[in-house]
């Protein structure tokens, strides 16, 4: 990078570069765009960054993000507390919430077990889930980790840990995505879709 | 977007979304990553944003970014002040600096003439360039705008404005990029490469 610009610009670029998925070129572009913003916008941006970092924390029940003690889902009395949907990330929780199909509550693991990356069950919120299930009226745990090798393994691991005959452990259905073309579906997905075939009502 | 998270998180996401090239999903990812940063990092990020916005401004001579009166290139006495390289953007200046081939000075237009987007010569730093050329010892102006229709037009427009027999106006060479394959070069590039062919020394 051209080192002659300004130390301030360089420092800001470096900060942007440390964000996930932001490379050198993009970081530079973003830093320049900040220079061109009105002063108030930059001030509000910086303030909102500090505020978010300071005030947003994990929900003490489900470990999604909230600025209160309990998140809006956990504190919502209309949600069905007998079904817990276990997701890897808050982004997955959002994706499921956006379907408007699920009325239960969540548990966010914040990662998946991945021995190759040195992430074991202790690094993610597994023990907190097991703790939640004790003395609770939970009837079903839906494992909604991603359909990847790690997601699968994590889901298997947790389902074995639960070991409670009163709690049904389920997994999201595999199959062809709606609107997709069979021609382009990979073999694994297609064979899972065959295996999981349903009767037509 | 899932509206139940936290207003602080939502606000931060919106700020990220306003940055160029950052969509909804990426903005969300970036906002989450800020939550996971250590407090000091977020503080330093926010500070560096405000500092950059406050202290970095245009160089009064070439309009690149600097935090001093003149940028490091304009204040460097070893640079050849008789050659000015005209670029669209500071990013292009950086690209040329990185070649270590150019020892002259620059002029940053901050845009190109683009009537379709309502950008005329007054919106970019054209008059400032013409002003710089008056009473100066400039012998050559290299037009290094991008090889696009707008870049071409801007370069033509400026070269006609200069109208000074003592100043040579040149343009970056067109041709096939080094390391590329002729097979994949587009027709226009290839025909420009043919027209601009050089003798082999």
Coordinates of C-alpha atoms in Angstrom, one line a residue:
Chain A
X1 CA 0.0 0.0 0.0
X2 CA 1.1 3.5 -0.7
X3 CA 2.5 4.7 2.6
X4 CA 2.4 8.4 1.9
X5 CA -1.2 9.3 2.5
X6 CA -1.9 9.9 6.1
X7 CA -1.3 7.9 9.3
X8 CA -4.9 8.5 10.2
X9 CA -6.1 7.0 7.0
X10 CA -3.8 4.1 7.3
X11 CA -4.9 3.3 10.8
X12 CA -8.6 3.4 9.8
X13 CA -7.9 1.2 6.8
X14 CA -6.2 -1.3 9.2
X15 CA -9.2 -1.3 11.4
X16 CA -11.5 -2.1 8.5
X17 CA -9.2 -4.8 7.3
X18 CA -9.5 -6.6 10.6
X19 CA -13.3 -7.1 10.0
X20 CA -14.3 -10.5 8.7
X21 CA -14.4 -10.9 4.9
X22 CA -12.9 -7.4 4.3
X23 CA -9.7 -7.5 2.3
X24 CA -7.1 -4.8 1.7
X25 CA -8.8 -3.2 -1.3
X26 CA -12.2 -3.1 0.3
X27 CA -10.8 -1.7 3.6
X28 CA -9.2 1.1 1.6
X29 CA -12.4 1.8 -0.2
X30 CA -14.3 1.9 3.1
X31 CA -11.8 4.2 4.8
X32 CA -12.0 6.6 1.9
X33 CA -15.8 6.5 2.1
X34 CA -15.6 7.5 5.7
X35 CA -13.5 10.6 4.8
X36 CA -16.2 11.6 2.4
X37 CA -19.0 11.3 4.9
X38 CA -20.5 14.3 6.7
X39 CA -19.0 14.8 10.2
X40 CA -22.3 14.0 12.0
X41 CA -22.6 10.7 10.2
X42 CA -19.1 9.6 11.2
X43 CA -19.8 10.7 14.8
X44 CA -23.1 8.8 14.9
X45 CA -21.3 5.7 13.3
X46 CA -18.5 5.8 15.9
X47 CA -21.0 6.3 18.7
X48 CA -23.2 3.5 17.6
X49 CA -20.2 1.2 17.5
X50 CA -19.3 2.0 21.1
X51 CA -22.9 1.7 22.2
X52 CA -23.4 -1.6 20.6
X53 CA -20.2 -3.0 22.0
X54 CA -21.1 -1.7 25.5
X55 CA -24.8 -2.4 25.7
X56 CA -25.4 -5.5 23.6
X57 CA -24.6 -8.8 25.3
X58 CA -25.8 -12.4 25.4
X59 CA -29.3 -13.2 26.5
X60 CA -28.8 -15.1 29.8
X61 CA -31.2 -17.8 28.7
X62 CA -30.6 -18.5 25.0
X63 CA -27.3 -16.7 24.3
X64 CA -28.7 -14.6 21.4
X65 CA -27.9 -10.9 21.4
X66 CA -29.9 -8.5 23.5
X67 CA -29.4 -5.3 25.4
X68 CA -31.7 -6.5 28.2
X69 CA -31.4 -9.3 30.7
X70 CA -33.5 -11.6 28.5
X71 CA -33.9 -11.3 24.7
X72 CA -37.3 -10.4 23.2
X73 CA -38.0 -14.0 22.3
X74 CA -37.2 -15.5 25.7
X75 CA -39.2 -12.7 27.4
X76 CA -42.2 -13.2 25.1
X77 CA -44.8 -15.1 27.0
X78 CA -46.6 -16.2 23.8
X79 CA -43.7 -18.3 22.7
X80 CA -43.8 -22.1 23.3
X81 CA -41.1 -22.8 25.8
X82 CA -41.4 -26.6 25.3
X83 CA -39.6 -26.5 22.0
X84 CA -36.0 -25.3 21.8
X85 CA -34.4 -24.8 18.4
X86 CA -30.6 -25.1 18.6
X87 CA -28.7 -23.0 16.1
X88 CA -25.0 -22.3 15.4
X89 CA -25.3 -18.5 15.2
X90 CA -27.6 -15.6 15.7
X91 CA -27.7 -15.2 11.9
X92 CA -29.3 -18.6 11.7
X93 CA -31.8 -17.7 14.4
X94 CA -32.7 -14.7 12.3
X95 CA -33.1 -16.8 9.2
X96 CA -35.6 -19.1 11.1
X97 CA -37.4 -16.1 12.6
X98 CA -37.9 -14.7 9.2
X99 CA -39.9 -17.8 8.1
X100 CA -42.5 -16.9 10.8
X101 CA -43.0 -20.7 11.1
X102 CA -41.4 -21.3 14.5
X103 CA -43.1 -20.3 17.7
X104 CA -40.7 -22.0 20.1
X105 CA -37.6 -20.6 21.7
X106 CA -33.9 -20.8 20.7
X107 CA -30.5 -21.8 21.9
X108 CA -27.5 -20.2 20.2
X109 CA -24.3 -22.3 20.3
X110 CA -22.0 -19.6 18.9
X111 CA -20.1 -22.1 16.8
X112 CA -19.8 -25.7 15.9
X113 CA -17.5 -28.5 17.2
X114 CA -14.6 -28.5 14.8
X115 CA -11.5 -30.4 16.0
X116 CA -9.5 -29.3 13.0
X117 CA -9.9 -25.7 14.2
X118 CA -9.4 -26.6 17.8
X119 CA -13.0 -26.0 18.8
X120 CA -14.3 -28.6 21.2
X121 CA -17.7 -28.8 23.0
X122 CA -16.3 -26.5 25.8
X123 CA -15.7 -23.7 23.3
X124 CA -19.4 -23.5 22.4
X125 CA -22.5 -23.2 24.5
X126 CA -23.3 -26.9 24.8
X127 CA -23.1 -27.3 28.6
X128 CA -25.4 -24.3 28.9
X129 CA -28.0 -26.1 26.7
X130 CA -27.8 -29.2 28.8
X131 CA -28.2 -27.1 31.9
X132 CA -31.3 -25.5 30.4
X133 CA -32.8 -28.8 29.7
X134 CA -32.5 -30.0 33.3
X135 CA -35.7 -29.3 35.4
X136 CA -37.4 -27.7 32.4
X137 CA -40.6 -28.6 30.6
X138 CA -38.9 -28.9 27.3
X139 CA -40.5 -31.6 25.1
X140 CA -38.5 -31.2 21.9
X141 CA -35.1 -30.0 20.8
X142 CA -34.8 -29.2 17.1
X143 CA -31.2 -29.4 16.0
X144 CA -30.9 -26.7 13.3
X145 CA -27.1 -26.6 12.8
X146 CA -25.9 -26.1 9.3
X147 CA -26.0 -29.1 6.9
X148 CA -22.2 -29.3 6.9
X149 CA -19.9 -32.0 8.3
X150 CA -19.2 -30.0 11.4
X151 CA -22.9 -29.0 11.9
X152 CA -23.9 -32.6 11.6
X153 CA -21.3 -33.8 14.0
X154 CA -22.2 -31.1 16.6
X155 CA -25.9 -32.1 16.2
X156 CA -25.1 -35.8 16.7
X157 CA -22.9 -35.0 19.7
X158 CA -25.5 -32.9 21.4
X159 CA -28.4 -35.3 20.7
X160 CA -26.3 -38.0 22.4
X161 CA -25.6 -35.8 25.4
X162 CA -29.3 -35.1 26.0
X163 CA -30.1 -38.7 26.8
X164 CA -33.5 -37.9 28.2
X165 CA -36.4 -40.1 27.0
X166 CA -38.9 -37.3 27.7
X167 CA -37.1 -35.0 25.3
X168 CA -37.6 -35.7 21.6
X169 CA -34.5 -34.6 19.5
X170 CA -35.2 -33.8 15.9
X171 CA -33.2 -32.5 12.9
X172 CA -34.2 -30.1 10.1
X173 CA -35.3 -32.1 7.0
X174 CA -32.8 -32.6 4.2
X175 CA -34.0 -32.4 0.6
X176 CA -34.1 -30.4 -2.6
X177 CA -34.5 -26.7 -2.1
X178 CA -37.8 -25.3 -3.2
X179 CA -37.5 -23.7 -6.7
X180 CA -34.3 -25.5 -7.5
X181 CA -33.8 -27.8 -10.5
X182 CA -33.1 -31.5 -9.8
X183 CA -30.6 -31.5 -12.6
X184 CA -28.3 -29.3 -10.6
X185 CA -28.9 -30.9 -7.2
X186 CA -25.8 -32.7 -5.9
X187 CA -26.0 -36.5 -5.4
X188 CA -25.9 -36.4 -1.6
X189 CA -28.8 -33.9 -1.4
X190 CA -30.8 -35.9 -3.9
X191 CA -30.3 -39.2 -2.2
X192 CA -31.3 -37.6 1.2
X193 CA -34.4 -36.2 -0.5
X194 CA -35.2 -39.7 -1.8
X195 CA -34.7 -41.3 1.6
X196 CA -36.8 -38.6 3.3
X197 CA -39.7 -38.8 0.7
X198 CA -43.2 -38.1 2.1
X199 CA -46.6 -39.3 1.1
X200 CA -48.6 -36.9 -1.0
X201 CA -51.6 -35.8 1.0
Chain B
X1 CA -34.4 -8.4 9.1
X2 CA -35.2 -9.9 12.5
X3 CA -36.3 -6.9 14.5
X4 CA -36.1 -8.4 18.0
X5 CA -32.3 -8.2 18.6
X6 CA -31.3 -4.8 19.9
X7 CA -31.8 -1.3 18.7
X8 CA -28.1 -0.7 19.1
X9 CA -27.3 -3.6 16.9
X10 CA -29.8 -2.5 14.4
X11 CA -28.4 1.0 14.3
X12 CA -24.8 -0.2 13.8
X13 CA -26.0 -2.6 11.0
X14 CA -27.6 0.4 9.3
X15 CA -24.4 2.4 9.5
X16 CA -22.4 -0.4 8.0
X17 CA -25.0 -0.9 5.3
X18 CA -24.5 2.7 4.1
X19 CA -20.8 2.0 3.3
X20 CA -20.2 1.4 -0.4
X21 CA -20.4 -2.2 -1.6
X22 CA -21.8 -3.4 1.7
X23 CA -25.1 -5.2 1.5
X24 CA -27.6 -6.2 4.2
X25 CA -26.0 -9.6 5.0
X26 CA -22.5 -8.2 5.1
X27 CA -23.5 -5.3 7.3
X28 CA -25.1 -7.7 9.7
X29 CA -21.9 -9.8 9.8
X30 CA -19.8 -6.8 10.4
X31 CA -22.0 -5.5 13.2
X32 CA -21.9 -8.9 14.9
X33 CA -18.1 -8.9 14.6
X34 CA -17.9 -5.6 16.4
X35 CA -19.9 -7.1 19.3
X36 CA -17.3 -9.8 19.6
X37 CA -14.3 -7.4 19.5
X38 CA -12.5 -6.4 22.7
X39 CA -13.6 -3.1 24.1
X40 CA -10.3 -1.4 23.4
X41 CA -10.4 -2.4 19.8
X42 CA -13.8 -0.9 19.3
X43 CA -12.8 2.3 21.1
X44 CA -9.7 2.6 18.9
X45 CA -11.7 1.9 15.8
X46 CA -14.3 4.5 16.6
X47 CA -11.5 7.0 17.5
X48 CA -9.6 6.4 14.3
X49 CA -12.8 7.0 12.4
X50 CA -13.4 10.4 14.0
X51 CA -9.7 11.3 13.7
X52 CA -9.5 10.4 10.0
X53 CA -12.7 12.3 9.2
X54 CA -11.4 15.3 11.2
X55 CA -7.7 15.5 10.2
X56 CA -7.5 14.1 6.7
X57 CA -8.3 16.6 3.9
X58 CA -7.3 17.3 0.4
X59 CA -3.7 18.3 -0.4
X60 CA -4.0 22.0 -1.5
X61 CA -1.9 21.3 -4.6
X62 CA -2.9 17.9 -6.0
X63 CA -6.1 17.0 -4.1
X64 CA -5.0 13.7 -2.9
X65 CA -5.6 13.0 0.8
X66 CA -3.2 14.3 3.5
X67 CA -3.3 15.5 7.1
X68 CA -0.8 18.3 6.3
X69 CA -1.0 21.4 4.1
X70 CA 0.7 19.5 1.2
X71 CA 0.8 15.8 0.7
X72 CA 4.0 13.8 1.0
X73 CA 4.4 13.7 -2.8
X74 CA 3.9 17.4 -3.4
X75 CA 6.2 18.3 -0.5
X76 CA 8.9 15.9 -1.7
X77 CA 11.6 18.0 -3.4
X78 CA 13.0 15.0 -5.3
X79 CA 9.9 14.5 -7.4
X80 CA 9.8 15.9 -10.9
X81 CA 7.4 18.8 -10.9
X82 CA 7.4 19.1 -14.6
X83 CA 5.3 16.0 -15.1
X84 CA 1.7 15.8 -13.8
X85 CA -0.2 12.6 -13.8
X86 CA -3.9 13.1 -13.8
X87 CA -5.9 10.4 -12.1
X88 CA -9.6 9.9 -11.3
X89 CA -9.2 8.8 -7.7
X90 CA -6.7 8.5 -4.9
X91 CA -6.9 4.7 -5.4
X92 CA -5.5 5.1 -8.9
X93 CA -2.7 7.3 -7.6
X94 CA -1.8 4.5 -5.2
X95 CA -1.8 2.0 -8.0
X96 CA 0.6 4.1 -10.0
X97 CA 2.8 4.8 -6.9
X98 CA 3.0 1.1 -6.3
X99 CA 4.7 0.6 -9.7
X100 CA 7.6 2.8 -8.4
X101 CA 8.0 3.9 -12.1
X102 CA 6.6 7.4 -11.9
X103 CA 8.7 10.2 -10.4
X104 CA 6.5 13.1 -11.2
X105 CA 3.6 14.6 -9.3
X106 CA -0.2 14.0 -9.5
X107 CA -3.5 15.7 -9.8
X108 CA -6.6 13.9 -8.5
X109 CA -9.8 14.7 -10.2
X110 CA -12.1 12.9 -7.7
X111 CA -14.4 11.6 -10.4
X112 CA -15.0 11.6 -14.2
X113 CA -17.3 13.6 -16.4
X114 CA -20.4 11.6 -16.7
X115 CA -23.4 13.5 -18.1
X116 CA -25.7 10.4 -17.4
X117 CA -25.0 10.7 -13.7
X118 CA -25.2 14.5 -13.8
X119 CA -21.5 15.0 -13.2
X120 CA -20.1 17.8 -15.3
X121 CA -16.6 19.3 -15.4
X122 CA -17.5 21.6 -12.5
X123 CA -18.1 18.7 -10.2
X124 CA -14.6 17.4 -10.5
X125 CA -11.2 19.1 -10.0
X126 CA -10.7 20.2 -13.7
X127 CA -10.5 24.0 -13.2
X128 CA -8.0 23.4 -10.4
X129 CA -5.8 21.5 -12.8
X130 CA -6.0 24.2 -15.4
X131 CA -5.1 26.8 -12.7
X132 CA -2.1 24.7 -11.6
X133 CA -0.8 24.6 -15.2
X134 CA -0.8 28.4 -15.5
X135 CA 2.6 30.0 -14.7
X136 CA 4.0 26.6 -13.9
X137 CA 7.0 24.8 -15.4
X138 CA 4.9 21.7 -16.3
X139 CA 6.1 20.1 -19.5
X140 CA 3.9 17.0 -19.7
X141 CA 0.5 16.0 -18.5
X142 CA -0.1 12.3 -18.4
X143 CA -3.9 11.5 -18.6
X144 CA -4.2 8.3 -16.5
X145 CA -8.0 8.2 -16.2
X146 CA -9.5 4.7 -16.4
X147 CA -9.9 3.1 -19.9
X148 CA -13.7 3.5 -19.8
X149 CA -16.0 5.6 -21.9
X150 CA -16.2 8.2 -19.2
X151 CA -12.5 8.1 -18.4
X152 CA -11.7 8.5 -22.1
X153 CA -14.1 11.4 -22.5
X154 CA -12.8 13.2 -19.5
X155 CA -9.2 12.8 -20.7
X156 CA -10.2 14.1 -24.2
X157 CA -12.0 17.1 -22.6
X158 CA -9.1 18.0 -20.4
X159 CA -6.5 17.6 -23.1
X160 CA -8.5 20.1 -25.3
X161 CA -8.8 22.5 -22.4
X162 CA -5.1 22.6 -21.8
X163 CA -4.4 24.2 -25.2
X164 CA -0.8 25.1 -24.5
X165 CA 1.8 24.2 -27.1
X166 CA 4.5 24.0 -24.4
X167 CA 2.7 21.3 -22.5
X168 CA 2.7 17.8 -24.0
X169 CA -0.5 15.8 -23.2
X170 CA -0.1 12.1 -23.2
X171 CA -2.3 9.1 -22.4
X172 CA -1.5 5.7 -20.8
X173 CA -0.8 3.0 -23.4
X174 CA -3.5 0.6 -24.3
X175 CA -2.7 -3.0 -25.0
X176 CA -2.9 -6.6 -23.8
X177 CA -2.2 -6.9 -20.0
X178 CA 1.1 -8.6 -19.2
X179 CA 0.5 -12.3 -18.4
X180 CA -2.9 -12.4 -20.1
X181 CA -3.9 -14.8 -22.8
X182 CA -4.6 -13.3 -26.3
X183 CA -7.4 -15.8 -26.7
X184 CA -9.4 -14.1 -23.9
X185 CA -8.6 -10.5 -24.8
X186 CA -11.6 -8.5 -26.0
X187 CA -11.6 -7.3 -29.6
X188 CA -11.2 -3.6 -28.7
X189 CA -8.2 -4.2 -26.5
X190 CA -6.6 -6.4 -29.1
X191 CA -7.1 -3.9 -31.9
X192 CA -5.7 -1.1 -29.7
X193 CA -2.7 -3.4 -29.0
X194 CA -2.2 -3.9 -32.7
X195 CA -2.5 -0.2 -33.5
X196 CA 0.0 0.6 -30.8
X197 CA 2.5 -2.0 -31.7
X198 CA 6.2 -1.3 -31.0
X199 CA 9.4 -2.3 -32.7
X200 CA 11.3 -5.0 -31.0
X201 CA 14.6 -3.6 -29.8

